[in-house]
Short mmCIF file of C-alpha atoms in Angstrom, two decimals:
data_model
loop_
_atom_site.label_atom_id
_atom_site.label_comp_id
_atom_site.label_asym_id
_atom_site.label_seq_id
_atom_site.Cartn_x
_atom_site.Cartn_y
_atom_site.Cartn_z
CA MET P 1 2.93 51.02 4.81
CA GLY P 2 -0.47 52.67 5.39
CA GLN P 3 -3.32 50.52 4.44
CA LYS P 4 -6.72 51.07 3.61
CA THR P 5 -9.24 50.18 6.55
CA HIS P 6 -12.75 49.01 5.46
CA PRO P 7 -14.81 52.09 6.21
CA ILE P 8 -18.29 50.10 7.13
CA GLY P 9 -16.28 47.51 9.51
CA PHE P 10 -14.16 50.41 11.36
CA ARG P 11 -17.34 51.54 12.15
CA LEU P 12 -19.38 48.60 13.33
CA GLY P 13 -20.36 49.23 16.95
CA PHE P 14 -20.06 52.47 16.97
CA SER P 15 -22.39 54.03 14.15
CA LYS P 16 -23.17 51.04 11.80
CA PRO P 17 -24.44 48.14 12.82
CA TRP P 18 -24.33 44.40 12.16
CA GLU P 19 -26.35 42.97 9.44
CA SER P 20 -26.41 39.76 11.49
CA ARG P 21 -27.78 39.79 15.35
CA TRP P 22 -27.84 36.98 17.04
CA PHE P 23 -26.42 34.91 19.63
CA ALA P 24 -24.87 30.95 19.36
CA ARG P 25 -22.09 28.85 21.25
CA GLY P 26 -19.30 26.99 19.47
CA ARG P 27 -20.22 24.62 16.65
CA GLU P 28 -23.71 26.49 16.34
CA TYR P 29 -22.63 30.11 15.68
CA ARG P 30 -20.17 28.64 12.98
CA LYS P 31 -23.19 27.24 11.55
CA GLN P 32 -25.52 30.07 11.67
CA LEU P 33 -22.22 32.69 9.83
CA HIS P 34 -22.55 30.05 7.01
CA GLU P 35 -26.13 29.92 6.37
CA ASP P 36 -26.17 33.67 6.29
CA ILE P 37 -23.33 34.14 4.14
CA ILE P 38 -24.76 31.43 1.91
CA MET P 39 -28.36 32.90 1.76
CA ARG P 40 -27.23 36.60 1.44
CA VAL P 41 -25.34 35.95 -1.66
CA LYS P 42 -28.00 33.38 -2.78
CA LEU P 43 -30.34 36.63 -1.95
CA LYS P 44 -28.27 39.19 -3.61
CA GLN P 45 -28.46 36.81 -7.17
CA LYS P 46 -31.82 36.64 -7.22
CA LEU P 47 -33.04 39.75 -6.21
CA PHE P 48 -30.53 41.67 -8.10
CA ALA P 49 -32.98 43.34 -10.12
CA ALA P 50 -34.93 45.13 -6.98
CA GLY P 51 -31.94 47.22 -6.50
CA VAL P 52 -30.59 45.34 -3.02
CA SER P 53 -28.70 47.48 -0.88
CA SER P 54 -28.19 44.83 2.42
CA ILE P 55 -29.79 41.84 3.52
CA GLU P 56 -29.88 41.40 7.52
CA PHE P 57 -31.06 38.45 9.52
CA GLU P 58 -32.06 38.24 13.29
CA ARG P 59 -32.42 34.87 15.11
CA LEU P 60 -34.60 33.52 17.16
CA PRO P 61 -34.74 29.96 18.90
CA ASN P 62 -37.77 29.31 16.57
CA LEU P 63 -37.61 32.39 13.88
CA VAL P 64 -35.40 33.87 11.59
CA THR P 65 -36.70 37.35 10.39
CA VAL P 66 -34.79 38.87 7.07
CA ILE P 67 -34.95 42.20 6.06
CA VAL P 68 -34.41 43.16 2.67
CA ARG P 69 -33.52 46.93 2.02
CA CYS P 70 -33.73 47.73 -1.55
CA SER P 71 -34.91 50.49 -3.87
CA ARG P 72 -37.60 48.55 -5.96
CA PRO P 73 -39.60 46.78 -3.30
CA GLY P 74 -42.59 46.05 -5.92
CA ILE P 75 -40.43 43.97 -7.70
CA ILE P 76 -40.23 41.76 -4.68
CA ILE P 77 -43.09 41.66 -3.57
CA GLY P 78 -45.24 41.31 -6.48
CA ARG P 79 -49.04 41.64 -7.36
CA LYS P 80 -50.62 41.05 -3.91
CA GLY P 81 -47.82 39.93 -1.98
CA SER P 82 -47.39 35.92 -4.21
CA GLU P 83 -44.19 36.79 -4.57
CA VAL P 84 -42.70 37.68 -1.04
CA ASN P 85 -44.68 34.76 0.15
CA LYS P 86 -42.99 32.16 -2.56
CA LEU P 87 -39.36 34.33 -1.54
CA ARG P 88 -40.39 33.36 2.28
CA ASP P 89 -41.30 29.53 1.46
CA ASP P 90 -37.92 29.53 -0.38
CA ILE P 91 -36.00 30.83 2.61
CA ALA P 92 -37.72 28.33 4.75
CA ALA P 93 -37.27 25.53 3.13
CA GLU P 94 -33.28 26.10 2.83
CA LEU P 95 -32.79 27.30 6.84
CA GLY P 96 -35.29 24.71 7.87
CA LYS P 97 -36.82 27.39 10.00
CA PRO P 98 -40.08 29.31 10.39
CA VAL P 99 -39.16 32.34 8.58
CA LYS P 100 -40.43 36.13 8.40
CA VAL P 101 -39.45 38.67 5.62
CA LEU P 102 -39.66 41.91 6.00
CA ILE P 103 -38.97 44.29 2.80
CA ASP P 104 -37.77 48.27 3.73
CA GLU P 105 -37.21 50.74 0.53
CA VAL P 106 -34.20 52.73 0.58
CA ARG P 107 -35.63 56.60 -0.10
CA ASP P 108 -32.30 57.73 -1.97
CA PRO P 109 -30.57 55.08 -3.77
CA GLU P 110 -28.33 58.02 -5.46
CA ILE P 111 -26.08 57.99 -1.76
CA ASN P 112 -26.54 54.64 -1.18
CA ALA P 113 -22.69 53.63 -2.03
CA LEU P 114 -23.66 50.02 -3.22
CA LEU P 115 -26.41 51.23 -5.34
CA VAL P 116 -24.34 53.95 -7.08
CA ALA P 117 -21.32 51.33 -7.38
CA GLU P 118 -23.67 48.75 -9.16
CA ASN P 119 -25.26 51.88 -11.35
CA VAL P 120 -21.41 52.63 -12.51
CA ALA P 121 -20.51 48.40 -13.07
CA SER P 122 -23.98 48.17 -15.67
CA GLN P 123 -22.90 51.32 -17.18
CA LEU P 124 -19.23 50.31 -18.19
CA GLU P 125 -21.06 46.47 -19.02
CA LYS P 126 -23.42 48.92 -21.47
CA ARG P 127 -20.23 49.71 -23.29
CA ILE P 128 -20.69 53.77 -21.92
CA GLY P 129 -17.37 55.81 -21.40
CA PHE P 130 -16.05 55.42 -17.82
CA ARG P 131 -15.65 58.91 -17.39
CA ARG P 132 -19.10 59.85 -18.68
CA ALA P 133 -20.64 57.43 -16.14
CA MET P 134 -18.29 58.57 -13.10
CA LYS P 135 -19.09 62.40 -13.43
CA LYS P 136 -22.70 61.43 -14.07
CA VAL P 137 -23.30 59.21 -10.67
CA LEU P 138 -21.55 62.04 -8.85
CA GLU P 139 -22.98 64.63 -9.38
CA SER P 140 -26.59 63.20 -8.92
CA ALA P 141 -25.28 61.91 -5.34
CA LEU P 142 -24.17 65.73 -4.41
CA ARG P 143 -27.68 66.99 -5.32
CA ARG P 144 -29.30 64.77 -3.49
CA GLY P 145 -27.46 65.68 -0.21
CA ALA P 146 -24.28 63.90 -0.04
CA GLU P 147 -21.36 66.39 1.11
CA GLY P 148 -18.74 64.02 -0.46
CA ILE P 149 -18.12 61.03 -2.90
CA LYS P 150 -15.52 59.31 -3.68
CA ILE P 151 -15.54 56.79 -7.09
CA ILE P 152 -12.65 54.58 -7.98
CA CYS P 153 -12.45 52.59 -11.09
CA SER P 154 -10.12 50.00 -12.06
CA GLY P 155 -9.04 47.77 -14.70
CA ARG P 156 -8.60 47.81 -18.63
CA LEU P 157 -10.74 51.41 -18.79
CA GLY P 158 -11.92 51.95 -22.70
CA GLY P 159 -10.56 48.56 -23.37
CA ALA P 160 -7.10 49.51 -23.25
CA GLU P 161 -4.07 46.93 -23.07
CA MET P 162 -2.61 48.21 -19.72
CA SER P 163 -4.85 48.69 -16.69
CA ARG P 164 -5.23 51.81 -14.94
CA THR P 165 -7.13 53.07 -11.60
CA GLU P 166 -9.13 56.73 -12.73
CA ARG P 167 -10.68 58.30 -9.96
CA TYR P 168 -13.07 60.97 -9.26
CA ILE P 169 -13.39 63.25 -5.87
CA ALA P 170 -16.06 65.73 -4.81
CA GLY P 171 -16.86 67.42 -1.49
CA ARG P 172 -15.14 65.71 2.02
CA VAL P 173 -14.97 62.16 2.50
CA PRO P 174 -13.06 62.05 6.02
CA LEU P 175 -12.04 58.39 6.59
CA HIS P 176 -10.49 58.88 9.71
CA THR P 177 -13.27 60.35 11.89
CA LEU P 178 -15.46 57.84 13.43
CA ARG P 179 -18.70 59.85 13.65
CA ALA P 180 -18.78 60.59 9.66
CA ASP P 181 -21.76 58.59 8.15
CA ILE P 182 -19.61 57.02 5.20
CA ASP P 183 -21.28 54.03 3.48
CA TYR P 184 -18.98 52.22 1.16
CA GLY P 185 -19.56 49.79 -1.67
CA PHE P 186 -17.50 47.50 -4.07
CA THR P 187 -18.81 45.16 -7.45
CA GLU P 188 -17.11 44.41 -10.15
CA ALA P 189 -18.10 44.84 -13.91
CA ALA P 190 -18.11 42.03 -16.33
CA THR P 191 -16.66 44.01 -19.62
CA THR P 192 -15.87 41.90 -22.92
CA ALA P 193 -12.07 43.33 -22.10
CA GLY P 194 -12.18 41.73 -18.34
CA LYS P 195 -13.25 42.90 -14.97
CA ILE P 196 -13.45 46.41 -13.95
CA GLY P 197 -13.67 47.22 -10.05
CA VAL P 198 -15.86 49.93 -9.01
CA LYS P 199 -15.52 51.39 -5.43
CA VAL P 200 -17.38 54.32 -3.99
CA TRP P 201 -17.42 56.15 -0.84
CA ILE P 202 -20.20 58.46 0.65
CA PHE P 203 -19.89 60.74 2.70
CA ARG P 204 -23.17 61.41 4.27
CA GLY P 205 -22.69 63.59 7.01
CA GLU P 206 -21.91 63.50 10.82
CA ARG P 207 -23.64 60.86 13.31
CA LEU P 208 -23.15 60.23 16.81
CA PRO P 209 -23.35 56.45 18.38
CA ASP P 210 -26.73 56.86 20.10
CA SER P 211 -30.40 57.67 19.23
CA ASP P 212 -29.78 59.41 15.93
CA THR P 213 -27.04 57.56 14.31
CA LEU P 214 -29.78 56.12 11.76
CA SER P 215 -32.21 58.80 11.92
CA GLY P 216 -30.38 60.66 9.28
CA GLU P 217 -30.31 63.87 11.96
CA PRO P 218 -26.50 65.94 10.81
CA VAL P 219 -24.65 66.24 14.41
CA ASN P 220 -22.82 69.42 15.28
CA ALA P 221 -19.46 69.03 16.07
CA PRO P 222 -18.52 70.73 19.44
CA SER P 223 -15.85 73.49 19.03
CA GLY P 224 -12.18 72.51 18.21
CA MET P 225 -13.42 69.18 16.78
CA HIS P 226 -12.49 70.08 13.25
CA GLY P 227 -8.98 70.83 13.65
CA GLU P 228 -8.76 74.63 13.94
CA ARG P 229 -6.91 75.50 17.52
CA ASP P 230 -9.36 77.08 20.24
CA ASP P 231 -6.86 80.19 21.64
CA ALA P 232 -9.60 80.93 24.22
CA ARG P 233 -10.03 77.69 26.16
CA ARG P 234 -6.43 77.78 28.38
CA PRO P 235 -3.90 80.82 28.77
CA ARG P 236 -0.13 80.71 27.45
CA ARG P 237 1.71 79.37 29.80
CA ARG P 238 4.57 81.57 30.02
CA PRO P 239 4.79 85.21 28.08
CA PRO P 240 6.86 86.04 24.84
CA ARG P 241 10.47 85.83 24.57
CA ASP P 242 11.89 89.30 24.50
CA ASN P 243 13.80 88.84 20.69
CA LYS P 244 16.55 91.82 21.79
CA ASP P 245 17.65 90.18 24.47
CA ASP P 246 18.49 87.02 22.23
CA ALA P 247 20.47 89.42 19.74
CA ARG P 248 24.20 88.36 19.00
CA GLY P 249 25.20 92.83 19.59
CA SER P 250 23.21 91.99 23.41
CA ASP P 251 25.18 93.98 26.48
CA ARG P 252 23.91 90.78 28.74
CA PRO P 253 27.26 89.04 29.16
CA ARG P 254 27.62 85.70 27.94
CA GLY P 255 29.34 82.62 29.56
CA GLY P 256 29.41 83.95 33.32
CA ALA P 257 30.55 87.37 34.93
CA LYS P 258 34.03 88.78 33.26
CA LYS P 259 36.64 88.59 35.44
CA GLU P 260 39.19 91.56 36.45
#
């Protein structure tokens, strides 16, 4: 039975970068990986109001660089950089190493899958109808240039007794095409009826795994790459058969020559 592959993990190293970029051996690898996971969870909870889409870590022997990508960087930076300095000191105390914090603004939060999922979840928690919330973000993403979007909500939608799944799809979302720039986000809405899962896939055009991968420039696929057949690329192997010779009433003898 076919299963769903995580669209970001499927493209890691091809058209998607890793969120942790460093090298370590043995126990040091496990230690640093665990630190990244714990810090990512803590920072996501602490900076939730800033609309954080991703937190990346780069490590050198004596320096840890933390890259925070968010839609509202002013909340993290604060007045004259006071908040970001405090954040840097807190992370340095947690990791025990010098830390450098970089803030990168997400220009189009309407086509960032995680931020879209969090937007839908926040509306569900405010008792807004799930159909209205899903249609609103879907239309907004298409207006901002998304070529396709799929939204799935699962749970006790509308406070119903029995849980169910509702989905909306607009445009195309080619999950098996590696060069397709698919962004994926998942979150949960804590409603009075229980948890509601929200999944979002956004197709933002095609990219190749080179310098244009993260530049946002669309790439034109070569001829014959979208499933259409190119009849001019090679001749036919043999001419078409004559259907008249295959008819039952043919004069051609069957089963060898007739004996006299």
